[in-house]
mmCIF file of C-alpha atoms in Angstrom:
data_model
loop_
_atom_site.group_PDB
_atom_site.id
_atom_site.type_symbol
_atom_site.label_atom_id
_atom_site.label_comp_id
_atom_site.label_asym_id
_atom_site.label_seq_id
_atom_site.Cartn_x
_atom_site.Cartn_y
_atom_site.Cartn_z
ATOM 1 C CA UNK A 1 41.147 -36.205 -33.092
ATOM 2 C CA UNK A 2 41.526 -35.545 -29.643
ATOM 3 C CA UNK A 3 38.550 -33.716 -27.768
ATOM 4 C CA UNK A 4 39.833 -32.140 -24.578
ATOM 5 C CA UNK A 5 37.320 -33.152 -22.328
ATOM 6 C CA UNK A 6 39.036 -32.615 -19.363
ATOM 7 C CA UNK A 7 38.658 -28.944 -19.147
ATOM 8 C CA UNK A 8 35.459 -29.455 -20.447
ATOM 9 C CA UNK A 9 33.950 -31.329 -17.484
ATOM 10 C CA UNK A 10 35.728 -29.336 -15.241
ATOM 11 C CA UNK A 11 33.407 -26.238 -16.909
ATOM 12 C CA UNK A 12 30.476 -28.178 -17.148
ATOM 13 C CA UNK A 13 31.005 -29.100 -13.258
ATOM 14 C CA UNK A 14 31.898 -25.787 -12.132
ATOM 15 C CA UNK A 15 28.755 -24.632 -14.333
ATOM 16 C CA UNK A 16 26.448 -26.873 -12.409
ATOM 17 C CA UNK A 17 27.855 -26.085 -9.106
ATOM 18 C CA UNK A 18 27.094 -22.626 -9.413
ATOM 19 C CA UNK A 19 23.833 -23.049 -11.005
ATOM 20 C CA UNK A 20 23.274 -25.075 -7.772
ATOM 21 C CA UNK A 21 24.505 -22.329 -5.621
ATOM 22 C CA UNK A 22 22.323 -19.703 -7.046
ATOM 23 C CA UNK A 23 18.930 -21.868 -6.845
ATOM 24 C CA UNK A 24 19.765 -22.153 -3.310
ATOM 25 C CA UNK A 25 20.647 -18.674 -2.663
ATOM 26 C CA UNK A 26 17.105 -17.720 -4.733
ATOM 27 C CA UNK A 27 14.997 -20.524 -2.948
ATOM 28 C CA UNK A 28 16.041 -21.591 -0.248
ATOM 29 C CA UNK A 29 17.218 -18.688 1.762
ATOM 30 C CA UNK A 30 15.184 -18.341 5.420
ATOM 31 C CA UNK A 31 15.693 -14.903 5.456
ATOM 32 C CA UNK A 32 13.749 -14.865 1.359
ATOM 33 C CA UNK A 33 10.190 -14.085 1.145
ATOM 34 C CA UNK A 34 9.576 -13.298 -2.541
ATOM 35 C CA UNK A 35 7.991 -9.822 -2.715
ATOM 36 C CA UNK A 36 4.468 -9.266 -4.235
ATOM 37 C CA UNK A 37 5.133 -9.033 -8.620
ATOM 38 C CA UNK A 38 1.219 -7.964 -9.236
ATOM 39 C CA UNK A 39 1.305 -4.595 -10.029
ATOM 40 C CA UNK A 40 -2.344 -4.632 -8.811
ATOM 41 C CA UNK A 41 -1.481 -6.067 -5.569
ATOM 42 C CA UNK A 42 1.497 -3.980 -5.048
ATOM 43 C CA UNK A 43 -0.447 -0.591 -5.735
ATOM 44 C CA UNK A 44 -3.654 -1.526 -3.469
ATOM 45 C CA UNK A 45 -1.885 -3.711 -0.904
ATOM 46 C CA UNK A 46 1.426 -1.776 -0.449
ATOM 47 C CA UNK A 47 0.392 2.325 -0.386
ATOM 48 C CA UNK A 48 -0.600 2.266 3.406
ATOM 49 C CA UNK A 49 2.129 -0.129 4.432
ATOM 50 C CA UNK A 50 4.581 -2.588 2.843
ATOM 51 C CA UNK A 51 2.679 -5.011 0.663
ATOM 52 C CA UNK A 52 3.461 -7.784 2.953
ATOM 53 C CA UNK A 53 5.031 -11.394 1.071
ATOM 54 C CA UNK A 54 2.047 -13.074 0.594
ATOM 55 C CA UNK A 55 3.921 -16.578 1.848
ATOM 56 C CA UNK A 56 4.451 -15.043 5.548
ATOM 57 C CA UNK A 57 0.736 -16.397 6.108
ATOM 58 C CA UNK A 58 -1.624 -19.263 5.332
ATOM 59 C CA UNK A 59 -3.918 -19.050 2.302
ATOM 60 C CA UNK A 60 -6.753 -18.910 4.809
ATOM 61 C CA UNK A 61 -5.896 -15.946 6.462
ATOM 62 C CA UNK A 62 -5.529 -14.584 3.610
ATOM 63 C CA UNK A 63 -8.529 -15.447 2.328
ATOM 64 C CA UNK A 64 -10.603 -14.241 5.789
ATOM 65 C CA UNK A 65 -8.505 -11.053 5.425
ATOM 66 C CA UNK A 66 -10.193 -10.482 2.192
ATOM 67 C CA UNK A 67 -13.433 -11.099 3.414
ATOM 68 C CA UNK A 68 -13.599 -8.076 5.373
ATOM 69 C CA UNK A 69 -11.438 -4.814 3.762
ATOM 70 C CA UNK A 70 -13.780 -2.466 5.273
ATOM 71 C CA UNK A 71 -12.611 -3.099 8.843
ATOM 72 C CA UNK A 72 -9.239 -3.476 7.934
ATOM 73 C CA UNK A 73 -6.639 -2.872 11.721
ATOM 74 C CA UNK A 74 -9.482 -0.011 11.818
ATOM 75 C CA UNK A 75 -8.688 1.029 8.374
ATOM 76 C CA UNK A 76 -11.240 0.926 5.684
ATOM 77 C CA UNK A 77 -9.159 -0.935 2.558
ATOM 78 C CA UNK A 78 -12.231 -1.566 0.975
ATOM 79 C CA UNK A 79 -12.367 -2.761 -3.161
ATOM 80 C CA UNK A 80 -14.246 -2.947 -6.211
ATOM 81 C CA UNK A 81 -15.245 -7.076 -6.002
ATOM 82 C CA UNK A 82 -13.553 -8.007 -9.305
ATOM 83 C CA UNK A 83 -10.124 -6.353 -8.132
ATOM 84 C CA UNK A 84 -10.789 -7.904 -4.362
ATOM 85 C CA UNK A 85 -11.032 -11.381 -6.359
ATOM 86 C CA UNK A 86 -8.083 -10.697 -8.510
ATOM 87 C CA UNK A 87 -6.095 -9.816 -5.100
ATOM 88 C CA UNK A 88 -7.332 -12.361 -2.877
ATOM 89 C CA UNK A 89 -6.382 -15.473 -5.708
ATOM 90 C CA UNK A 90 -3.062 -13.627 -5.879
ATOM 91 C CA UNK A 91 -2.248 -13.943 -2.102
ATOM 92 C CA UNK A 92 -3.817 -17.449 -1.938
ATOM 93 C CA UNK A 93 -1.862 -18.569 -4.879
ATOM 94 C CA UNK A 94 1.573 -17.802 -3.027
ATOM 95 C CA UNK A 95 0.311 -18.356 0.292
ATOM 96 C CA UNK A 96 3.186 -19.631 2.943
ATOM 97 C CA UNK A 97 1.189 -23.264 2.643
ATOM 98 C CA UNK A 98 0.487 -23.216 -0.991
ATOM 99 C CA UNK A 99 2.535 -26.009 -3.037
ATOM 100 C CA UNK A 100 6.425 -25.317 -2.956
ATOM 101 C CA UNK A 101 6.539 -22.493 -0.298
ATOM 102 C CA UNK A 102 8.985 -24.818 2.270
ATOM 103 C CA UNK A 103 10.960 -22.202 3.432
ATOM 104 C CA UNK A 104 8.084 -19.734 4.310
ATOM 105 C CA UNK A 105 5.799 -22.164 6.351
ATOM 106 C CA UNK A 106 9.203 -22.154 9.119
ATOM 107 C CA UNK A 107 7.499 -18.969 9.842
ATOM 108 C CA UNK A 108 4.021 -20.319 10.347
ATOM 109 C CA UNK A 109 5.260 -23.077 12.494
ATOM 110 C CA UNK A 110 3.364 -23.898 15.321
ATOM 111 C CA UNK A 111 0.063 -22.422 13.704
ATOM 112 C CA UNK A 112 -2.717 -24.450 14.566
ATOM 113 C CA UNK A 113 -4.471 -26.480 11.420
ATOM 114 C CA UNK A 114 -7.128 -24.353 10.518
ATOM 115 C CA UNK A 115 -6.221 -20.835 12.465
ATOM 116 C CA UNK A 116 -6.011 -17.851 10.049
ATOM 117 C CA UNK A 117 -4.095 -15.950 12.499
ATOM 118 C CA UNK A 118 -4.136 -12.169 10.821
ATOM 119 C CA UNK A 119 -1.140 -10.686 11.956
ATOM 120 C CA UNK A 120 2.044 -11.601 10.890
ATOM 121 C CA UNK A 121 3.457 -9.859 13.887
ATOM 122 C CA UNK A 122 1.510 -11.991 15.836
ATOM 123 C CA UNK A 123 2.821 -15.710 14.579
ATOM 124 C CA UNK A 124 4.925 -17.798 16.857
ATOM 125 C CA UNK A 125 7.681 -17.667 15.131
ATOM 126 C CA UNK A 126 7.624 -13.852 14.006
ATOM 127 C CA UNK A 127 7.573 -13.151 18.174
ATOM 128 C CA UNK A 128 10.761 -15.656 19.161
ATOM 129 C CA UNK A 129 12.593 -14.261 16.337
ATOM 130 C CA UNK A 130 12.064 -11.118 17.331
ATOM 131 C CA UNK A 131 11.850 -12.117 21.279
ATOM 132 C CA UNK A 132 15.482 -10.149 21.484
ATOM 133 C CA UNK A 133 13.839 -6.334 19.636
ATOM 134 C CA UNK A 134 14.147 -4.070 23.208
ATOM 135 C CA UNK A 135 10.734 -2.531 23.908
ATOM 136 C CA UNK A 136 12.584 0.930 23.251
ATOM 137 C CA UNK A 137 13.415 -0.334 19.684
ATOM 138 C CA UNK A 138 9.503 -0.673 19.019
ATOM 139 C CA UNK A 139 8.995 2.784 20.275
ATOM 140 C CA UNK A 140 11.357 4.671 17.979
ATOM 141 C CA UNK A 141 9.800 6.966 16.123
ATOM 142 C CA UNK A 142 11.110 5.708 13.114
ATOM 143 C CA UNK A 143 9.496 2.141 13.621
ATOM 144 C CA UNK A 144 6.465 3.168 15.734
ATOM 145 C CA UNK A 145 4.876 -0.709 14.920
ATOM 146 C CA UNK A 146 6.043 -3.796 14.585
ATOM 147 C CA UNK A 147 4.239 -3.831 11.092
ATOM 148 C CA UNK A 148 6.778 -1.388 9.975
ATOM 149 C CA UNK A 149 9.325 -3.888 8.712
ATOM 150 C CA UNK A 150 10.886 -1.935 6.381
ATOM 151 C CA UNK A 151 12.451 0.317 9.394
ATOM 152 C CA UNK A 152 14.880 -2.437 10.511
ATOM 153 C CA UNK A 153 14.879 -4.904 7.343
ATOM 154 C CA UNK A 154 16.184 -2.494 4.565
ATOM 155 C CA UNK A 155 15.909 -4.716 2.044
ATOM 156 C CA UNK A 156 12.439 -6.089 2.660
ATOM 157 C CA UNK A 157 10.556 -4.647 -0.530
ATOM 158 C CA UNK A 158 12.883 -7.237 -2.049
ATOM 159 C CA UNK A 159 12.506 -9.809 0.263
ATOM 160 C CA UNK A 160 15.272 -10.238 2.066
ATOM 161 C CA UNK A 161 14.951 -10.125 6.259
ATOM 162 C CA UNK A 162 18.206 -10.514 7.420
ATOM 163 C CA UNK A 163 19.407 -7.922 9.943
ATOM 164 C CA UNK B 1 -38.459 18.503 -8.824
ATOM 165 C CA UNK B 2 -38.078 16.129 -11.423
ATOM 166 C CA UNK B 3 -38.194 19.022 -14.148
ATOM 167 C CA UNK B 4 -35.205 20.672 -12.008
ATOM 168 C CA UNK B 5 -32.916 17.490 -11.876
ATOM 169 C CA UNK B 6 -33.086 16.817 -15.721
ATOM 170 C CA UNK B 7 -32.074 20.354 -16.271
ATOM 171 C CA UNK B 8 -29.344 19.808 -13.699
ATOM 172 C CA UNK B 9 -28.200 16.595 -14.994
ATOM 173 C CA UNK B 10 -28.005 18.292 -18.709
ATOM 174 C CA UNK B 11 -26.186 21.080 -17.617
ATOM 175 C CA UNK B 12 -23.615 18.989 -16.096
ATOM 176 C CA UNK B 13 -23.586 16.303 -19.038
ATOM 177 C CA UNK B 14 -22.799 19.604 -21.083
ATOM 178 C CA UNK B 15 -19.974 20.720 -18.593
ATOM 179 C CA UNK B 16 -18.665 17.551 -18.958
ATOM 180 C CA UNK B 17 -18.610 16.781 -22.521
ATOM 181 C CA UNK B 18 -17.169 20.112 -23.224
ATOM 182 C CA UNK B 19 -14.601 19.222 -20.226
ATOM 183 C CA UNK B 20 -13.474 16.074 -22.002
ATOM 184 C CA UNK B 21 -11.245 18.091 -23.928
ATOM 185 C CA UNK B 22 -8.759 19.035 -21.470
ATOM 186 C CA UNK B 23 -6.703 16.615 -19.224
ATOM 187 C CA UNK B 24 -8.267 13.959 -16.341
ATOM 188 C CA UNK B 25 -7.591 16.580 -13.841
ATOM 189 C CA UNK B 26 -9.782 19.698 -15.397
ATOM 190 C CA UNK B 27 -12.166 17.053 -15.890
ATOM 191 C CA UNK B 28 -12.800 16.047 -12.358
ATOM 192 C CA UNK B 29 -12.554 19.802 -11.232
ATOM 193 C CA UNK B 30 -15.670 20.890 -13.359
ATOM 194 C CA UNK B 31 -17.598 17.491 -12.158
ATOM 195 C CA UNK B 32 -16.705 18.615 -8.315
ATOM 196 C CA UNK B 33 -17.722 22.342 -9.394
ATOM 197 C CA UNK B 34 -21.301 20.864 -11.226
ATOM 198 C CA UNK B 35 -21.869 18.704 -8.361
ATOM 199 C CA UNK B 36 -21.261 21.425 -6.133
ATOM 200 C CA UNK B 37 -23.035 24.136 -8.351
ATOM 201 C CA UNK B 38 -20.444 26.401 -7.572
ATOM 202 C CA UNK B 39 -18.537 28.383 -9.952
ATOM 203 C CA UNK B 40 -15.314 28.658 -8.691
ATOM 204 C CA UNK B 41 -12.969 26.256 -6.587
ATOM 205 C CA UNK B 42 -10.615 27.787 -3.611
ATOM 206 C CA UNK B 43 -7.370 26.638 -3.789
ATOM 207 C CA UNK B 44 -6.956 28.765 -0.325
ATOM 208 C CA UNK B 45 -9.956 26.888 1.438
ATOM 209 C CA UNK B 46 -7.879 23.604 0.108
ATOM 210 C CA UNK B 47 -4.841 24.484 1.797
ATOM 211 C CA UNK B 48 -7.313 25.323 4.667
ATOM 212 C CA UNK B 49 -8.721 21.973 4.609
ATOM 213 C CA UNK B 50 -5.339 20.401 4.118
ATOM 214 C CA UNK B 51 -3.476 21.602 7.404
ATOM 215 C CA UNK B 52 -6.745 22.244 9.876
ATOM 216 C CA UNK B 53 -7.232 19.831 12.531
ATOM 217 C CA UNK B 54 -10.295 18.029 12.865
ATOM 218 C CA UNK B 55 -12.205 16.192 15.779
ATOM 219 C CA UNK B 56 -14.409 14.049 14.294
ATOM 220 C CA UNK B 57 -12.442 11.531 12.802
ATOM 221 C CA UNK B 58 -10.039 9.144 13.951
ATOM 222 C CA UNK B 59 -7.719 10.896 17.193
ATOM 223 C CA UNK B 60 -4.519 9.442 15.872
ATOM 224 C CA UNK B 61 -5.129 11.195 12.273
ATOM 225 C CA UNK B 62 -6.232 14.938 13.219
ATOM 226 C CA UNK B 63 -5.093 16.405 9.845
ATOM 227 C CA UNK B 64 -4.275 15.518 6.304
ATOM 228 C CA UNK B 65 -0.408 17.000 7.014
ATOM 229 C CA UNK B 66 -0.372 13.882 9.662
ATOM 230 C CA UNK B 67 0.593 11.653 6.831
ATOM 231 C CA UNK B 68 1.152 14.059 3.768
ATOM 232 C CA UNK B 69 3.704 16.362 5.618
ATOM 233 C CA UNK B 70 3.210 19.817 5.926
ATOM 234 C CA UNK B 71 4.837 20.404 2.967
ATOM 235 C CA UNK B 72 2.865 19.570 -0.082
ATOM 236 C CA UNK B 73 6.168 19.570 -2.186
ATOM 237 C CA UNK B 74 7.823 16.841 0.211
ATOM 238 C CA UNK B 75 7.249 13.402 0.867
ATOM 239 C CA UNK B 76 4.610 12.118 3.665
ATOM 240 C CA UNK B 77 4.810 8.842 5.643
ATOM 241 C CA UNK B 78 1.524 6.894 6.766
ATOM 242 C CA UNK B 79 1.010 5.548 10.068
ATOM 243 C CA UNK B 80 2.820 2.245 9.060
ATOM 244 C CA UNK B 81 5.972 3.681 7.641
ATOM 245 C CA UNK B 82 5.334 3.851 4.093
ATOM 246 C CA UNK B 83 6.498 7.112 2.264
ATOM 247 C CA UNK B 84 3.888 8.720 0.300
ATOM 248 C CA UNK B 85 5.121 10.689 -2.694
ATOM 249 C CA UNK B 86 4.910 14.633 -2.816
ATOM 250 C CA UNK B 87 0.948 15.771 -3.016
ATOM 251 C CA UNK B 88 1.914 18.588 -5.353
ATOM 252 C CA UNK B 89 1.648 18.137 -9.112
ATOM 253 C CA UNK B 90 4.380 20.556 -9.838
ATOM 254 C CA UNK B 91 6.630 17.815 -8.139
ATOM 255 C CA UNK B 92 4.321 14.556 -9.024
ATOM 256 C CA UNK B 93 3.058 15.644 -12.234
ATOM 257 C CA UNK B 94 1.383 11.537 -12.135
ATOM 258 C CA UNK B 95 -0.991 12.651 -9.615
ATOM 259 C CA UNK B 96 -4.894 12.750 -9.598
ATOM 260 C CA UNK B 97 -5.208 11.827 -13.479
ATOM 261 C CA UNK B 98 -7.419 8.815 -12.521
ATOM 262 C CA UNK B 99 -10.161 9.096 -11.154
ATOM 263 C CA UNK B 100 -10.853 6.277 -9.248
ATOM 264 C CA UNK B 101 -8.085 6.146 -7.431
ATOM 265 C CA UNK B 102 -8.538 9.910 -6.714
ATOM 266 C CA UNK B 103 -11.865 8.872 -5.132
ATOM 267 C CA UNK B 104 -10.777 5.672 -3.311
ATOM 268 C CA UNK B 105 -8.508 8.003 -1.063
ATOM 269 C CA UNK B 106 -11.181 10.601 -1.461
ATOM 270 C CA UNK B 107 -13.446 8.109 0.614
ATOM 271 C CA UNK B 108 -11.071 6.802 2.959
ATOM 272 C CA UNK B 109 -9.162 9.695 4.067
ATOM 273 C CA UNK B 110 -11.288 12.162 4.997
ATOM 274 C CA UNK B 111 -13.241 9.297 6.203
ATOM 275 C CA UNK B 112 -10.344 8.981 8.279
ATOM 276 C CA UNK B 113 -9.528 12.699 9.349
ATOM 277 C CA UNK B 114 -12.754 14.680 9.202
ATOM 278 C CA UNK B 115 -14.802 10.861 10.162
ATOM 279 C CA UNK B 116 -16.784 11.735 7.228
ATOM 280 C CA UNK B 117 -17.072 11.558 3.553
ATOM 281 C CA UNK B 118 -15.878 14.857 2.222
ATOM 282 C CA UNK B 119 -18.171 17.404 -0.150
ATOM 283 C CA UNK B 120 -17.701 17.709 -3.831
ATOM 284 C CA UNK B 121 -16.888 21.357 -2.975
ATOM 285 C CA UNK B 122 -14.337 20.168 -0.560
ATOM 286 C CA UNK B 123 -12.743 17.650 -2.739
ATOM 287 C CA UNK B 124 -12.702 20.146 -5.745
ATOM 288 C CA UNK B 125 -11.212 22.837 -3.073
ATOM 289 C CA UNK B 126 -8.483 20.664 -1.876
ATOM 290 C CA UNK B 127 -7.451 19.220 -5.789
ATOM 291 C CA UNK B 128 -6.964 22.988 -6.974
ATOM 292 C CA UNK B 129 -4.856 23.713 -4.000
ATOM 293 C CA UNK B 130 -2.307 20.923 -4.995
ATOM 294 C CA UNK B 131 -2.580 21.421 -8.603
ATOM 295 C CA UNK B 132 -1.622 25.027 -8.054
ATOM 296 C CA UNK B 133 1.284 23.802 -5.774
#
């Protein structure tokens, strides 16, 4: 009996190759930031504004963030305490420094240990990669703030920030 | 005074368990009306509510049209770019059918646009308005 194994590695090769491909086009993408899943997060973090990728900042920030919903930017984003919990170990959980998140913490580089910077717009890296936005740009009424992400990254609900 | 609170409190228990019947939205119109001790809601004071400008709350939020839209059967847009679906029932039939969430906004926008709580009269006001819409 002959077993053509030829074509068969070729497949199983190919197979691999792709699978490889696709991890790397899932993972390790810059321009990925997996969106929030929670339904509960999505419906009381993303009605007044996108509900931001929880791995753009450090679980701290998060976690100081949390702390104080009734002075929110101004806002008052203020929660029941169980659903506050429930949020806050959601965002700290995929946090840009929490285990596995390697392609996330480019965008906190050059935070200082122990900052919990609360702005995403206001990391190092967010303002160089945007260094290039004209001042005009920000003004349009369709962006209006920088926290608007959605007005120049289409496909940010899903993640994806490239231009 | 105590006598007159019990008596309140019943008739509003009895408002209520007869209200339980009918959908979540009926429901939290006759607790805004007992709360209120009015009789009848104004769907035209809502719409009043709904489009006046106010002073007292914050300067970059006069009105509840700011982020709703002016139309109550189109989409709104808060500050930060999100789209808010259609106010109007006719067009989100979803809307104010729980009540928590119908107070959580409750809370925080007119905090926002009047820069205090609204009444139950007001809330009850403004919900028939976009229920009739």
């Amino acid at each position: 009996m002959r077993i053509p194994y030829r074509p068969l590695a070729i497949g199983l090769v190919t197979l691999a190759f792709s699978a490889l491909i696709l991890a790397r086009a899932q993972a390790g993408d810059r321009h990925f930031f997996a969106p929030v899943t929670d339904p509960v997060v999505k419906e009381e973090c993303g009605s007044c504004h996108l509900a931001f990728a929880p791995s753009m900042l450090p679980a701290r920030s998060w976690q100081r963030m949390m702390g104080k919903l009734d002075n929110h930017f101004g806002d008052n984003a203020s929660l029941d305490p169980a659903t506050a919990e429930k949020i806050t170990s959601y965002l700290v959980a995929n946090a840009g420094d929490a285990g596995g998140q390697r392609y996330s913490s480019k965008l906190l580089k050059g935070v200082a240990t122990g900052a919990a910077p609360q702005r995403i717009t206001e990391l190092p890296k967010w303002v160089s990669e945007h260094r290039k936005v004209p001042d005009w740009e920000w003004r349009h009424k369709e962006v209006r703030t920088k926290a608007n992400c959605v007005a120049c990254h289409t496909a940010a609900e899903q993640g994806y920030y490239e231009e | 005074m105590k006598n007159i609170l019990v008596v309140t409190s019943g008739i509003v228990a009895m408002i209520l368990s007869t209200a339980t019947l009918a959908g979540p939205r009926e429901d939290l119109l006759a607790q805004y009306a007992a709360v209120a001790k009015v009789t009848s809601l104004s769907a035209a004071r809502g719409q009043t509510l709904h489009t006046q400008n106010f002073s007292g709350g914050k300067p970059d939020t006069p009105s509840c049209t700011t982020c709703h839209g002016k139309d109550t059967r189109g989409a709104g847009r808060t500050l930060t770019g999100k789209t808010i679906e259609p106010v109007a029932v006719s067009v989100t039939p979803t809307r104010y059918t729980d009540p928590a969430k119908v107070e959580k906004w409750f809370k925080r926008n007119c905090t926002e646009v009047l820069g205090r709580e609204c009444t139950p009269q007001e809330k009850g006001d403004w919900l028939t308005f976009v229920i009739g819409q």
